[in-house]
Short mmCIF file of N, CA and C in Angstrom, two decimals:
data_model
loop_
_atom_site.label_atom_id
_atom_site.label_comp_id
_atom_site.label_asym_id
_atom_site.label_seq_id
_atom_site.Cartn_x
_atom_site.Cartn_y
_atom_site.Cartn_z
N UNK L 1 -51.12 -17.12 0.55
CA UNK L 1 -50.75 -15.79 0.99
C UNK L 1 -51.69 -14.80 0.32
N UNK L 2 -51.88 -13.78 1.25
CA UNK L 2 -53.33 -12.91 0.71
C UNK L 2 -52.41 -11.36 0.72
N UNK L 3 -53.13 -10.41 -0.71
CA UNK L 3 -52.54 -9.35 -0.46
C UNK L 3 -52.51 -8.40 0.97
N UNK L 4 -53.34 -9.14 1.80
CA UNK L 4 -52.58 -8.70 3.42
C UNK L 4 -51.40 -9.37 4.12
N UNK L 5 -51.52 -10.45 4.11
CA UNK L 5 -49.99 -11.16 4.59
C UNK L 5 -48.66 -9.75 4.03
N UNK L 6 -48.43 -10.40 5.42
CA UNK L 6 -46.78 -9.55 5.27
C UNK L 6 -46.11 -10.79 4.59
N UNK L 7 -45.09 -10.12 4.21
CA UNK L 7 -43.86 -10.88 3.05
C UNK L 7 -43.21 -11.29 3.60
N UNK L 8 -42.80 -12.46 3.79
CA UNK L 8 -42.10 -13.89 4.58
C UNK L 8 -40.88 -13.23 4.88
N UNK L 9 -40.28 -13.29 5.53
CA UNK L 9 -39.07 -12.43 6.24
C UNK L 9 -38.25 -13.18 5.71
N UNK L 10 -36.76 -12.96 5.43
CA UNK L 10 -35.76 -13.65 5.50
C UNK L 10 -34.87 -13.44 6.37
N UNK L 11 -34.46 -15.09 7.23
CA UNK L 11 -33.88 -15.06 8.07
C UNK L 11 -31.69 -14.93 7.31
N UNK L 12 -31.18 -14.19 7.96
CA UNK L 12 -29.81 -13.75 7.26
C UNK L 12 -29.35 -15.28 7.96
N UNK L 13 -28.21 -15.46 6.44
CA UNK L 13 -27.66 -16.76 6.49
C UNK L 13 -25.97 -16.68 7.21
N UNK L 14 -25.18 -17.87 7.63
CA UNK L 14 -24.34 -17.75 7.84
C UNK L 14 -23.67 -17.12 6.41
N UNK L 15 -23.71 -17.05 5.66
CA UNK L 15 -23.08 -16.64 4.38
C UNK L 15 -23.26 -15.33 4.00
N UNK L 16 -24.76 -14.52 4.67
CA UNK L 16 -24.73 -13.22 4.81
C UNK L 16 -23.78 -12.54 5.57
N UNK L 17 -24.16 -13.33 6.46
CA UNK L 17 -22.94 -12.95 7.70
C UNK L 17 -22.09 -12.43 7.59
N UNK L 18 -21.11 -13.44 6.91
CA UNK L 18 -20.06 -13.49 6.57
C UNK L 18 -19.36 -12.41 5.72
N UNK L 19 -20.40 -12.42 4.57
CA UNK L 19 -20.23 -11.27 3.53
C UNK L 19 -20.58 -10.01 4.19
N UNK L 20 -21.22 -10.00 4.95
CA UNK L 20 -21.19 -8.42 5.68
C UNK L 20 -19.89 -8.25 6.75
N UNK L 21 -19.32 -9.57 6.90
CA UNK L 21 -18.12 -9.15 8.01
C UNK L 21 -17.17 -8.97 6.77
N UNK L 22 -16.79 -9.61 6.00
CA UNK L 22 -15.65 -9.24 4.52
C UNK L 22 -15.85 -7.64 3.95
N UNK L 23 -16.97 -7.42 4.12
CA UNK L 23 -17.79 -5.94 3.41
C UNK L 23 -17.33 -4.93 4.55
N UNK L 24 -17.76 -5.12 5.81
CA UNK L 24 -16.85 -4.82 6.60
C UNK L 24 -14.86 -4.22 6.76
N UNK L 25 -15.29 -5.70 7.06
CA UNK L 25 -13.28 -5.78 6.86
C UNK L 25 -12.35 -4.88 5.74
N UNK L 26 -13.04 -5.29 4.25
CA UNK L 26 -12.28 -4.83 3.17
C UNK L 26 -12.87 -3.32 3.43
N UNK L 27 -13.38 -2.66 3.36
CA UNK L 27 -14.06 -1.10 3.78
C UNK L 27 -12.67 -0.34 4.60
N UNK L 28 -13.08 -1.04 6.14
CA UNK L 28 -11.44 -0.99 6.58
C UNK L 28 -10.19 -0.67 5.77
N UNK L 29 -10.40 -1.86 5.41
CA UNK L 29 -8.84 -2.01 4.90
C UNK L 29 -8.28 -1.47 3.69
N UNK L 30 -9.41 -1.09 3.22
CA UNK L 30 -8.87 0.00 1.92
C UNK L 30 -8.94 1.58 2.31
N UNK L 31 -9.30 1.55 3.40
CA UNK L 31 -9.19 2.79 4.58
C UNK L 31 -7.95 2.96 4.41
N UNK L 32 -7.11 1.32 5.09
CA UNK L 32 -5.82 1.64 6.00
C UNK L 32 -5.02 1.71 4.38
N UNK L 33 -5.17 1.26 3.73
CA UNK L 33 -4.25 1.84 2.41
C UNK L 33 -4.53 3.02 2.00
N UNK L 34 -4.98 3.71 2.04
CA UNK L 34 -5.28 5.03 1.47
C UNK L 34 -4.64 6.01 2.48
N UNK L 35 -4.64 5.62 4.25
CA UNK L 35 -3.90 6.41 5.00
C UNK L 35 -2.68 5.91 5.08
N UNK L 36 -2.23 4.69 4.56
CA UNK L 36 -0.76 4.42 4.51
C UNK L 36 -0.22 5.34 3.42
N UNK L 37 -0.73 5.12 2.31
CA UNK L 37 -0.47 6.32 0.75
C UNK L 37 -0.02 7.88 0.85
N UNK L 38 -1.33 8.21 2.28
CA UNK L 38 -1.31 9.88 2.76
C UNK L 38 -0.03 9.60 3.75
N UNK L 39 0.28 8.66 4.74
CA UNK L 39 1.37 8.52 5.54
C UNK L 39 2.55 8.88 4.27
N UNK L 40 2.59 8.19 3.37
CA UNK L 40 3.78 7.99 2.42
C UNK L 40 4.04 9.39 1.73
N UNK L 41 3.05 9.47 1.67
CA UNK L 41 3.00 11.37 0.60
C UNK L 41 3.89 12.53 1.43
N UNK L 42 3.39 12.01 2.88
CA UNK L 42 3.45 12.86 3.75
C UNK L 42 5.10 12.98 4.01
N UNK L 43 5.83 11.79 4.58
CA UNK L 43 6.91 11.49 4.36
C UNK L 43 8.06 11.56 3.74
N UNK L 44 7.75 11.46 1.87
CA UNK L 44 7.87 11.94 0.81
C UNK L 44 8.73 13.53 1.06
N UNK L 45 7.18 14.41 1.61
CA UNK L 45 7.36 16.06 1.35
C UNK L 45 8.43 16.06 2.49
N UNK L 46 8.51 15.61 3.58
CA UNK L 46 9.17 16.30 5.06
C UNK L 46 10.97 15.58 4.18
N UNK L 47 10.66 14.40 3.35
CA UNK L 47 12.34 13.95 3.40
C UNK L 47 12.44 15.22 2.64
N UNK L 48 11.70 15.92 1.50
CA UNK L 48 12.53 16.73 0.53
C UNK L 48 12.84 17.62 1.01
N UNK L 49 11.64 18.18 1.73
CA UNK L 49 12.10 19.38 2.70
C UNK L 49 13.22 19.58 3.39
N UNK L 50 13.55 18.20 4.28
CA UNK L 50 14.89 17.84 4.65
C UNK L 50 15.85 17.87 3.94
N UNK L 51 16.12 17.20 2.26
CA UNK L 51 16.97 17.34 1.78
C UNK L 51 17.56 18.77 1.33
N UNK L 52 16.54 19.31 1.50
CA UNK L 52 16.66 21.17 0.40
C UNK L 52 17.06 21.97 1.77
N UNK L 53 16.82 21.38 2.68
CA UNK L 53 17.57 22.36 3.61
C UNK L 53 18.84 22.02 4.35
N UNK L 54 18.91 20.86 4.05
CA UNK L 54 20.50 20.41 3.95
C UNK L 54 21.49 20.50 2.90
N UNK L 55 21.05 20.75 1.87
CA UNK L 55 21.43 21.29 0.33
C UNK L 55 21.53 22.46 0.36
N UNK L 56 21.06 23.69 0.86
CA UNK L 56 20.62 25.12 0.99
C UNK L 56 21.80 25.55 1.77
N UNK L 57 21.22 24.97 3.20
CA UNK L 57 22.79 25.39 4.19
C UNK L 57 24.38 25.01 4.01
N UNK L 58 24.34 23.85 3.20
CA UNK L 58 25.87 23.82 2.65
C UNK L 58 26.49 24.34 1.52
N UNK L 59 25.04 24.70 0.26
CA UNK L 59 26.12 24.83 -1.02
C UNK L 59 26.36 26.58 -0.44
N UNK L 60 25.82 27.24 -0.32
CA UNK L 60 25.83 28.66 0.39
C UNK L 60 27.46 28.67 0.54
N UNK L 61 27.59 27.64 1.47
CA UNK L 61 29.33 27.51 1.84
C UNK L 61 30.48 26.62 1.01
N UNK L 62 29.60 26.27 0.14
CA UNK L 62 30.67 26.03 -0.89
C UNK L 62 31.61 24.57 -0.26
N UNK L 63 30.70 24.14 0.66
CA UNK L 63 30.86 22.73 1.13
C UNK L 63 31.34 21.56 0.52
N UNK L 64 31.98 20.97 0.92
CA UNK L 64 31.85 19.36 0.40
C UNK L 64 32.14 18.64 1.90
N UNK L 65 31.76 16.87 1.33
CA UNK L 65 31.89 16.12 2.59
C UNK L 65 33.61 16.03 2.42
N UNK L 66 34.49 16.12 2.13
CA UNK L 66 35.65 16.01 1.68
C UNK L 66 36.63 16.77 3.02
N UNK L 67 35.42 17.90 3.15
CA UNK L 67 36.37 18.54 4.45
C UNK L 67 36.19 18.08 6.07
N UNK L 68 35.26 16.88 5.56
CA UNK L 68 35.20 16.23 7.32
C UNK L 68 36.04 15.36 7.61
N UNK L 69 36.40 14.69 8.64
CA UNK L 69 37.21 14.16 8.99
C UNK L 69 36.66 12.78 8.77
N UNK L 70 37.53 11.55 8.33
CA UNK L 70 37.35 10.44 8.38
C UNK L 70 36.43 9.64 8.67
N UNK L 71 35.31 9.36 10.06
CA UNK L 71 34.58 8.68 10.85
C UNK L 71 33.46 9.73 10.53
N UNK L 72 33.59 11.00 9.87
CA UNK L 72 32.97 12.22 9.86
C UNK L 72 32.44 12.07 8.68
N UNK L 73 33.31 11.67 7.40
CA UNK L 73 32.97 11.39 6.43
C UNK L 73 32.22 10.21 6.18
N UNK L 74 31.94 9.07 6.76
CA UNK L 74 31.49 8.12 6.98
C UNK L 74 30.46 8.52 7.36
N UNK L 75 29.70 9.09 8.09
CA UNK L 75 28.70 9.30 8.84
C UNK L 75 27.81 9.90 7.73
N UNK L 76 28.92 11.04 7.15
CA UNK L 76 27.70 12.06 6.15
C UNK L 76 27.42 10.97 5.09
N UNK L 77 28.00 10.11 4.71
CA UNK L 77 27.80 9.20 3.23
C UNK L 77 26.75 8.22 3.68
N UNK L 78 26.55 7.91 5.00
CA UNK L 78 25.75 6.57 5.96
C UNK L 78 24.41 7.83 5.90
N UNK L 79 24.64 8.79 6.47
CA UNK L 79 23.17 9.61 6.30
C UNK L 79 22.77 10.02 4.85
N UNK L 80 23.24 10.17 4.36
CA UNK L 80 23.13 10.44 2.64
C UNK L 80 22.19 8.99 2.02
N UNK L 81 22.95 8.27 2.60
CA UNK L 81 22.38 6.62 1.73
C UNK L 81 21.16 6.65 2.54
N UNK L 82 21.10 6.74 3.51
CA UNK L 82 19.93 6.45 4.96
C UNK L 82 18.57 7.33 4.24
N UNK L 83 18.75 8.67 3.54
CA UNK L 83 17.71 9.36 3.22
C UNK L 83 17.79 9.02 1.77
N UNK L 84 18.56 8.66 0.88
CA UNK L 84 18.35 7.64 -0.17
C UNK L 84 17.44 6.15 -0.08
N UNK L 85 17.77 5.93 0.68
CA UNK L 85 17.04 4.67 0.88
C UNK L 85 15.44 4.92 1.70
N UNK L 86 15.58 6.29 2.27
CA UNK L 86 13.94 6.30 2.76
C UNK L 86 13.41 6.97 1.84
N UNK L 87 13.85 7.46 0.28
CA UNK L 87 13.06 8.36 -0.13
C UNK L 87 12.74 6.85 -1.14
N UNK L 88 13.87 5.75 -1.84
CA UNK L 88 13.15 4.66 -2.09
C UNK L 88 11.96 3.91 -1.69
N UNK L 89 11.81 3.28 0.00
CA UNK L 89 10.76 3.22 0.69
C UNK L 89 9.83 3.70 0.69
N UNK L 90 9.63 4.50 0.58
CA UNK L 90 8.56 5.51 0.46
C UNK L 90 7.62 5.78 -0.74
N UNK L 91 8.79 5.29 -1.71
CA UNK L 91 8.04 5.23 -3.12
C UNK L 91 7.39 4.01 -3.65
N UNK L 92 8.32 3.07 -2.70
CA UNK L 92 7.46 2.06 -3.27
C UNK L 92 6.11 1.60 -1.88
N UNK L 93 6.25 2.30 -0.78
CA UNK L 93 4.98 2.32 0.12
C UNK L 93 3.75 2.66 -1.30
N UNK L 94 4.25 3.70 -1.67
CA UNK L 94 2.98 4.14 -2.86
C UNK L 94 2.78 3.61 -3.89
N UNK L 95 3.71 2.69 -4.48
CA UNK L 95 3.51 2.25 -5.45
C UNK L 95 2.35 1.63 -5.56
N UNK L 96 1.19 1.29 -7.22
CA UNK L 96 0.25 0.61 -6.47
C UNK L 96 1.05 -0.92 -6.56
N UNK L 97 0.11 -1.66 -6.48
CA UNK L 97 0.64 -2.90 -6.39
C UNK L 97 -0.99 -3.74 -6.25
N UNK L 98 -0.70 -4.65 -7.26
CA UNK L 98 -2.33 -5.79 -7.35
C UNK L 98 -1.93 -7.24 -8.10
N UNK L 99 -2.30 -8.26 -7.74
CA UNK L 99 -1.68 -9.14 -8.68
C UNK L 99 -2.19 -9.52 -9.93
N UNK L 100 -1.56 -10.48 -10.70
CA UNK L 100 -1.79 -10.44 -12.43
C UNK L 100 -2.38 -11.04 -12.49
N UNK L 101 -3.11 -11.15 -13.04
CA UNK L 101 -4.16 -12.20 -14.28
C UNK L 101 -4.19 -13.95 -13.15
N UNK L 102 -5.10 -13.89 -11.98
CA UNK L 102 -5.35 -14.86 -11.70
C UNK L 102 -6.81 -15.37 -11.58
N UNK L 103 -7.72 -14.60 -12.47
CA UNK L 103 -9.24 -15.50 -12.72
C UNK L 103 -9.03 -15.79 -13.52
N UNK L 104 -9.88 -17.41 -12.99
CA UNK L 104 -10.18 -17.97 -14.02
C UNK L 104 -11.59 -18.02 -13.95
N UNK L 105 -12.18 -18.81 -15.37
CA UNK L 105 -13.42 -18.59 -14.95
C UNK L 105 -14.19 -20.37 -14.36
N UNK L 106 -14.83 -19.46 -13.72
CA UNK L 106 -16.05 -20.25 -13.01
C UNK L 106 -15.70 -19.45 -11.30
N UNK L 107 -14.93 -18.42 -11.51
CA UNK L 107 -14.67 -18.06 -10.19
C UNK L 107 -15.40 -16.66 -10.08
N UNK L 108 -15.18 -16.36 -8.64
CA UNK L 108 -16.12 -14.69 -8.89
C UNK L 108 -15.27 -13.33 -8.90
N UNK L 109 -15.66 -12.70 -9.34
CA UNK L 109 -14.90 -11.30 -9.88
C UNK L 109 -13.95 -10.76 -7.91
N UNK L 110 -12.94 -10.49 -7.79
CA UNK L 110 -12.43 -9.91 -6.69
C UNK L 110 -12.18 -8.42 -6.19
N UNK L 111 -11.42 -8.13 -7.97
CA UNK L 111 -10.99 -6.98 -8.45
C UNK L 111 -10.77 -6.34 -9.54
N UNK L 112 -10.76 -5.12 -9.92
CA UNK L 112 -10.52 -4.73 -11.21
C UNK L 112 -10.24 -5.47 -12.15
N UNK L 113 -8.70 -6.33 -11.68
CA UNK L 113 -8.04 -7.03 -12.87
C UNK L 113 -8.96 -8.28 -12.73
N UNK L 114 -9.35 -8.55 -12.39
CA UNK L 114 -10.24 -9.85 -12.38
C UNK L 114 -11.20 -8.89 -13.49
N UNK L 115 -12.09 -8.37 -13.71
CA UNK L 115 -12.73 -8.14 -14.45
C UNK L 115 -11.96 -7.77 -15.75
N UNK L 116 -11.40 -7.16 -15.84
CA UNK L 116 -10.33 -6.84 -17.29
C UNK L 116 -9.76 -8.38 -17.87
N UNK L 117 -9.91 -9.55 -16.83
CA UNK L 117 -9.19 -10.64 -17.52
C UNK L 117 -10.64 -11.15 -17.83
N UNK L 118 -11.32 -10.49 -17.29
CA UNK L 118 -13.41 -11.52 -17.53
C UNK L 118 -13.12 -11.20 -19.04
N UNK L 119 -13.54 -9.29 -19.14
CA UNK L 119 -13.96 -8.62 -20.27
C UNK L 119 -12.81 -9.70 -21.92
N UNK L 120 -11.00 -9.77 -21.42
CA UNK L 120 -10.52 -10.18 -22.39
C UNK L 120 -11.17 -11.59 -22.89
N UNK L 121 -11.46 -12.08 -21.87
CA UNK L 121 -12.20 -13.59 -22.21
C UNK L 121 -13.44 -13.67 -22.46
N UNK L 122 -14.17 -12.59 -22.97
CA UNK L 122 -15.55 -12.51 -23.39
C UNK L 122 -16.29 -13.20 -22.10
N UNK L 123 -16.58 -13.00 -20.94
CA UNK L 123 -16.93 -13.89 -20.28
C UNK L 123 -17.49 -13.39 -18.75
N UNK L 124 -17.51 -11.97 -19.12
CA UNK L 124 -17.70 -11.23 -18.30
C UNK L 124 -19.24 -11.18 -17.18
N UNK L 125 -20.12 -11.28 -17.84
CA UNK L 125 -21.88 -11.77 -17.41
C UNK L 125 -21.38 -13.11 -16.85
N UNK L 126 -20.99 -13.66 -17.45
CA UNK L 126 -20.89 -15.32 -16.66
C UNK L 126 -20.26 -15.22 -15.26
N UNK L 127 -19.52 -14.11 -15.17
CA UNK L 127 -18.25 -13.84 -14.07
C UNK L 127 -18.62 -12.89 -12.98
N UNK L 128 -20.01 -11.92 -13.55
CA UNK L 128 -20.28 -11.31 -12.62
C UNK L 128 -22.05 -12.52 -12.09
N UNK L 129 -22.44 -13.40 -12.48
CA UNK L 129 -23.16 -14.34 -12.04
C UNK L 129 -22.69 -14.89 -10.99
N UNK L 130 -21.46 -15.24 -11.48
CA UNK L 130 -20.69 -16.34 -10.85
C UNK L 130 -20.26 -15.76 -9.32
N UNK L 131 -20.00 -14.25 -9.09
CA UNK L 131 -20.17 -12.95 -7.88
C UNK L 131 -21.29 -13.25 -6.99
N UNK L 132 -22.58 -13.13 -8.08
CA UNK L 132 -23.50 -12.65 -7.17
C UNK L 132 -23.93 -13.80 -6.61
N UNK L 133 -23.64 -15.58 -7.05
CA UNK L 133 -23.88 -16.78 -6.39
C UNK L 133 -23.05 -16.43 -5.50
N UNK L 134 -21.75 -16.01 -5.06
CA UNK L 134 -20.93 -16.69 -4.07
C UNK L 134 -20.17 -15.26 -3.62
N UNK L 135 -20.48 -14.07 -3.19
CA UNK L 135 -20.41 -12.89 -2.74
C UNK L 135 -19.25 -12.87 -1.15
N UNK L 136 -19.53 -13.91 -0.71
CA UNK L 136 -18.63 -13.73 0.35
C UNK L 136 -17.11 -14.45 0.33
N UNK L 137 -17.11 -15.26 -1.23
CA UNK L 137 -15.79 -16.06 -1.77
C UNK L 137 -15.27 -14.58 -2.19
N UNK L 138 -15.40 -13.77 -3.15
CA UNK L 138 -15.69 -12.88 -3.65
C UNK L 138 -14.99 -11.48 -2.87
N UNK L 139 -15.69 -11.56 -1.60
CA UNK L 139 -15.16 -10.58 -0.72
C UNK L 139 -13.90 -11.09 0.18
N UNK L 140 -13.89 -12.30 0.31
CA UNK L 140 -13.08 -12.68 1.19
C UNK L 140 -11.26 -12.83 0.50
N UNK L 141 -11.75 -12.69 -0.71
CA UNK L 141 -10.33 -12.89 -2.01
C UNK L 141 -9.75 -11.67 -1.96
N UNK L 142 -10.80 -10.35 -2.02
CA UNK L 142 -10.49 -9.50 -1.94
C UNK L 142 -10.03 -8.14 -0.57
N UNK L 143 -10.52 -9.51 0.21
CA UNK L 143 -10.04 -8.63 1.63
C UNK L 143 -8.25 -9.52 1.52
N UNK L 144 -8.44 -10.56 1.12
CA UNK L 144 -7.11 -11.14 1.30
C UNK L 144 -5.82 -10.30 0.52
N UNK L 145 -6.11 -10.04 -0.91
CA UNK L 145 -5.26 -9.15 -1.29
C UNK L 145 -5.12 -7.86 -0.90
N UNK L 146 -6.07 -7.23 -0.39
CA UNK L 146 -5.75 -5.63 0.08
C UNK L 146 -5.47 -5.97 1.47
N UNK L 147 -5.44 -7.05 2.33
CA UNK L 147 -4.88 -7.03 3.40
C UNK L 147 -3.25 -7.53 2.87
N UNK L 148 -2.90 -7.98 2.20
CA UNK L 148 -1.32 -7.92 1.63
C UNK L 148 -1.38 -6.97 1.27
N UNK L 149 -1.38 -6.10 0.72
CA UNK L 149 -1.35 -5.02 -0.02
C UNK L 149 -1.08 -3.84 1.22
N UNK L 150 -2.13 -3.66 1.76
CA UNK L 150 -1.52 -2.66 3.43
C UNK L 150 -0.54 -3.55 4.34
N UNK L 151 -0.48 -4.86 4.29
CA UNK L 151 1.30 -4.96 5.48
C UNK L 151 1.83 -4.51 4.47
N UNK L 152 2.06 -4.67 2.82
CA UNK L 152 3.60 -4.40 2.57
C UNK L 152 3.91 -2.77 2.21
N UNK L 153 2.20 -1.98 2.15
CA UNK L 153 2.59 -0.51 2.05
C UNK L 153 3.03 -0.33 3.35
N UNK L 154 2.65 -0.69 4.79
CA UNK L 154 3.48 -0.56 6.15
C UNK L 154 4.84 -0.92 5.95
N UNK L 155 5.48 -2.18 5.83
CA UNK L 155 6.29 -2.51 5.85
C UNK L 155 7.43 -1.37 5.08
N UNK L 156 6.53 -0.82 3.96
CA UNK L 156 8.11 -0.12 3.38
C UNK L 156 7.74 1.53 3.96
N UNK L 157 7.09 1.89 4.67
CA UNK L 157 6.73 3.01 5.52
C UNK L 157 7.66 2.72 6.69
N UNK L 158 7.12 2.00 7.33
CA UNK L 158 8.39 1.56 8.38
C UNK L 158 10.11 1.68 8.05
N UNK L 159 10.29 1.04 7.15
CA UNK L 159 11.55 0.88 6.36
C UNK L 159 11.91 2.44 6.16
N UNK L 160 10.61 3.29 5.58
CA UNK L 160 11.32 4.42 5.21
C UNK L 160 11.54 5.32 6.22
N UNK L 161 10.57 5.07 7.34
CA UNK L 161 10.82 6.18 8.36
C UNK L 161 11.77 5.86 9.44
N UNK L 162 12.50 4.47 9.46
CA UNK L 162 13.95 4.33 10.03
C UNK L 162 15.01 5.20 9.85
N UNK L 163 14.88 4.40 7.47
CA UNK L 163 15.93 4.93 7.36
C UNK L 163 16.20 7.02 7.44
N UNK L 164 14.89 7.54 7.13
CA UNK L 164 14.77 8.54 7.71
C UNK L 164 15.34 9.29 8.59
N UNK L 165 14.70 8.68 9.85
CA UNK L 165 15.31 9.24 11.29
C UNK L 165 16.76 9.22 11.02
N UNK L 166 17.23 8.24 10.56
CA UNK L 166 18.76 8.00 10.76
C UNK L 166 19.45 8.94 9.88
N UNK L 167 18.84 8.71 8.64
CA UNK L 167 19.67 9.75 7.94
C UNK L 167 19.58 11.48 8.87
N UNK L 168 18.53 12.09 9.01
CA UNK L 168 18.90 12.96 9.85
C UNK L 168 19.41 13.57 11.25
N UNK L 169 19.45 12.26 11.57
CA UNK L 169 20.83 12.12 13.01
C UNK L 169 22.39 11.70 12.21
N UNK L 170 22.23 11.11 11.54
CA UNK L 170 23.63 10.95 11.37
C UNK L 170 24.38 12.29 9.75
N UNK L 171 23.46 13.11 9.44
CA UNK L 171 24.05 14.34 8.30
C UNK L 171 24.34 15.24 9.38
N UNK L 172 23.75 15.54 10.70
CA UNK L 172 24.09 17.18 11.51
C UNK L 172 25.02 16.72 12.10
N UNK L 173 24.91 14.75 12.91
CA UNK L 173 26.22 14.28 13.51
C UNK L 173 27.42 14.19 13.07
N UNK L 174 27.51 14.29 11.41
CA UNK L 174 28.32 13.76 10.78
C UNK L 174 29.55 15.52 11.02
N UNK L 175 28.63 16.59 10.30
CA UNK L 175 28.98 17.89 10.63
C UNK L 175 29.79 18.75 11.97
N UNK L 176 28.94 17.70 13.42
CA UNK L 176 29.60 18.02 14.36
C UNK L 176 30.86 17.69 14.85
N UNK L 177 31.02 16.18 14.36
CA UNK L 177 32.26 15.42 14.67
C UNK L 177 33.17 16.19 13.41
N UNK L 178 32.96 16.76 12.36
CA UNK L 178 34.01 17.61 11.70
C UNK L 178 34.88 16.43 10.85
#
């Protein structure tokens, strides 16, 4: 090869590939957690809002559920729990959530805590080597946990915006039936 030759091309491997579809994917998917988080925040403000103006318009009147009627009273305690239980949901949509201490070594770094368990084990250079051999094991570990990680922030988003809805159909229903 002469300093005119062009520089031997490299042809991309199935393993590039790959790591650019994981690089891909996880990009995504720490997208969709971050708008599940803003979904949850969001949720969060409209239940309190809800609660303070259901709190506002009754203590004014010196209210209790005590003066509704039976099936009436039932309803307000079923919507009460209903926005109890979505303001739970909701908190734990946000919670973070990552799992514990599962590198070991000879494996490649995934996530944070993968590196914090490298650094405790002095072993950290060996661990980010051990990355840059095998980049698409690497990405693919880590698309796997943040793809658990967004179903179960959905899952308790969902959960919360049921119990939600319900609680505020069944506190004005509860009021009308008296």
């Amino acid at each position: 090869m002469t300093a005119t030759d062009p520089a031997p091309s490299r042809t991309p491997t199935t393993s590039d590939a790959a790591a650019q579809l994981c690089a891909r994917l996880l990009a995504e998917t720490r997208s969709e957690i971050a708008h599940a988080d803003s979904k949850a925040s969001v949720l969060v403000a409209a239940l309190g809002m809800t609660a303070g103006v259901f709190s506002g318009l009754l203590a004014g009147r010196k209210w209790t559920p005590s003066a509704l009627s039976g099936p009436g009273t039932v309803m307000w305690w079923a919507g009460a729990l209903s926005l109890l239980l979505s303001l739970f949901a909701l908190l734990l949509a946000v919670l973070p959530r990552y799992r514990l201490g599962t590198w070991t070594p000879g494996e490649p770094l995934s996530y944070f805590g993968d590196i914090q368990q490298a650094v405790r084990q002095g072993r950290l250079d060996d661990a980010l080597a051990d990355t840059e051999r095998r980049p698409s094991v690497a990405l693919a570990r880590a698309l796997t946990e943040n793809s658990r990680i967004a179903a179960r922030k959905h899952q308790w988003i969902r959960t919360g915006l049921i119990a939600f809805c319900a609680g505020t159909v069944l506190l004005p229903a509860s009021l009308l039936m008296g």
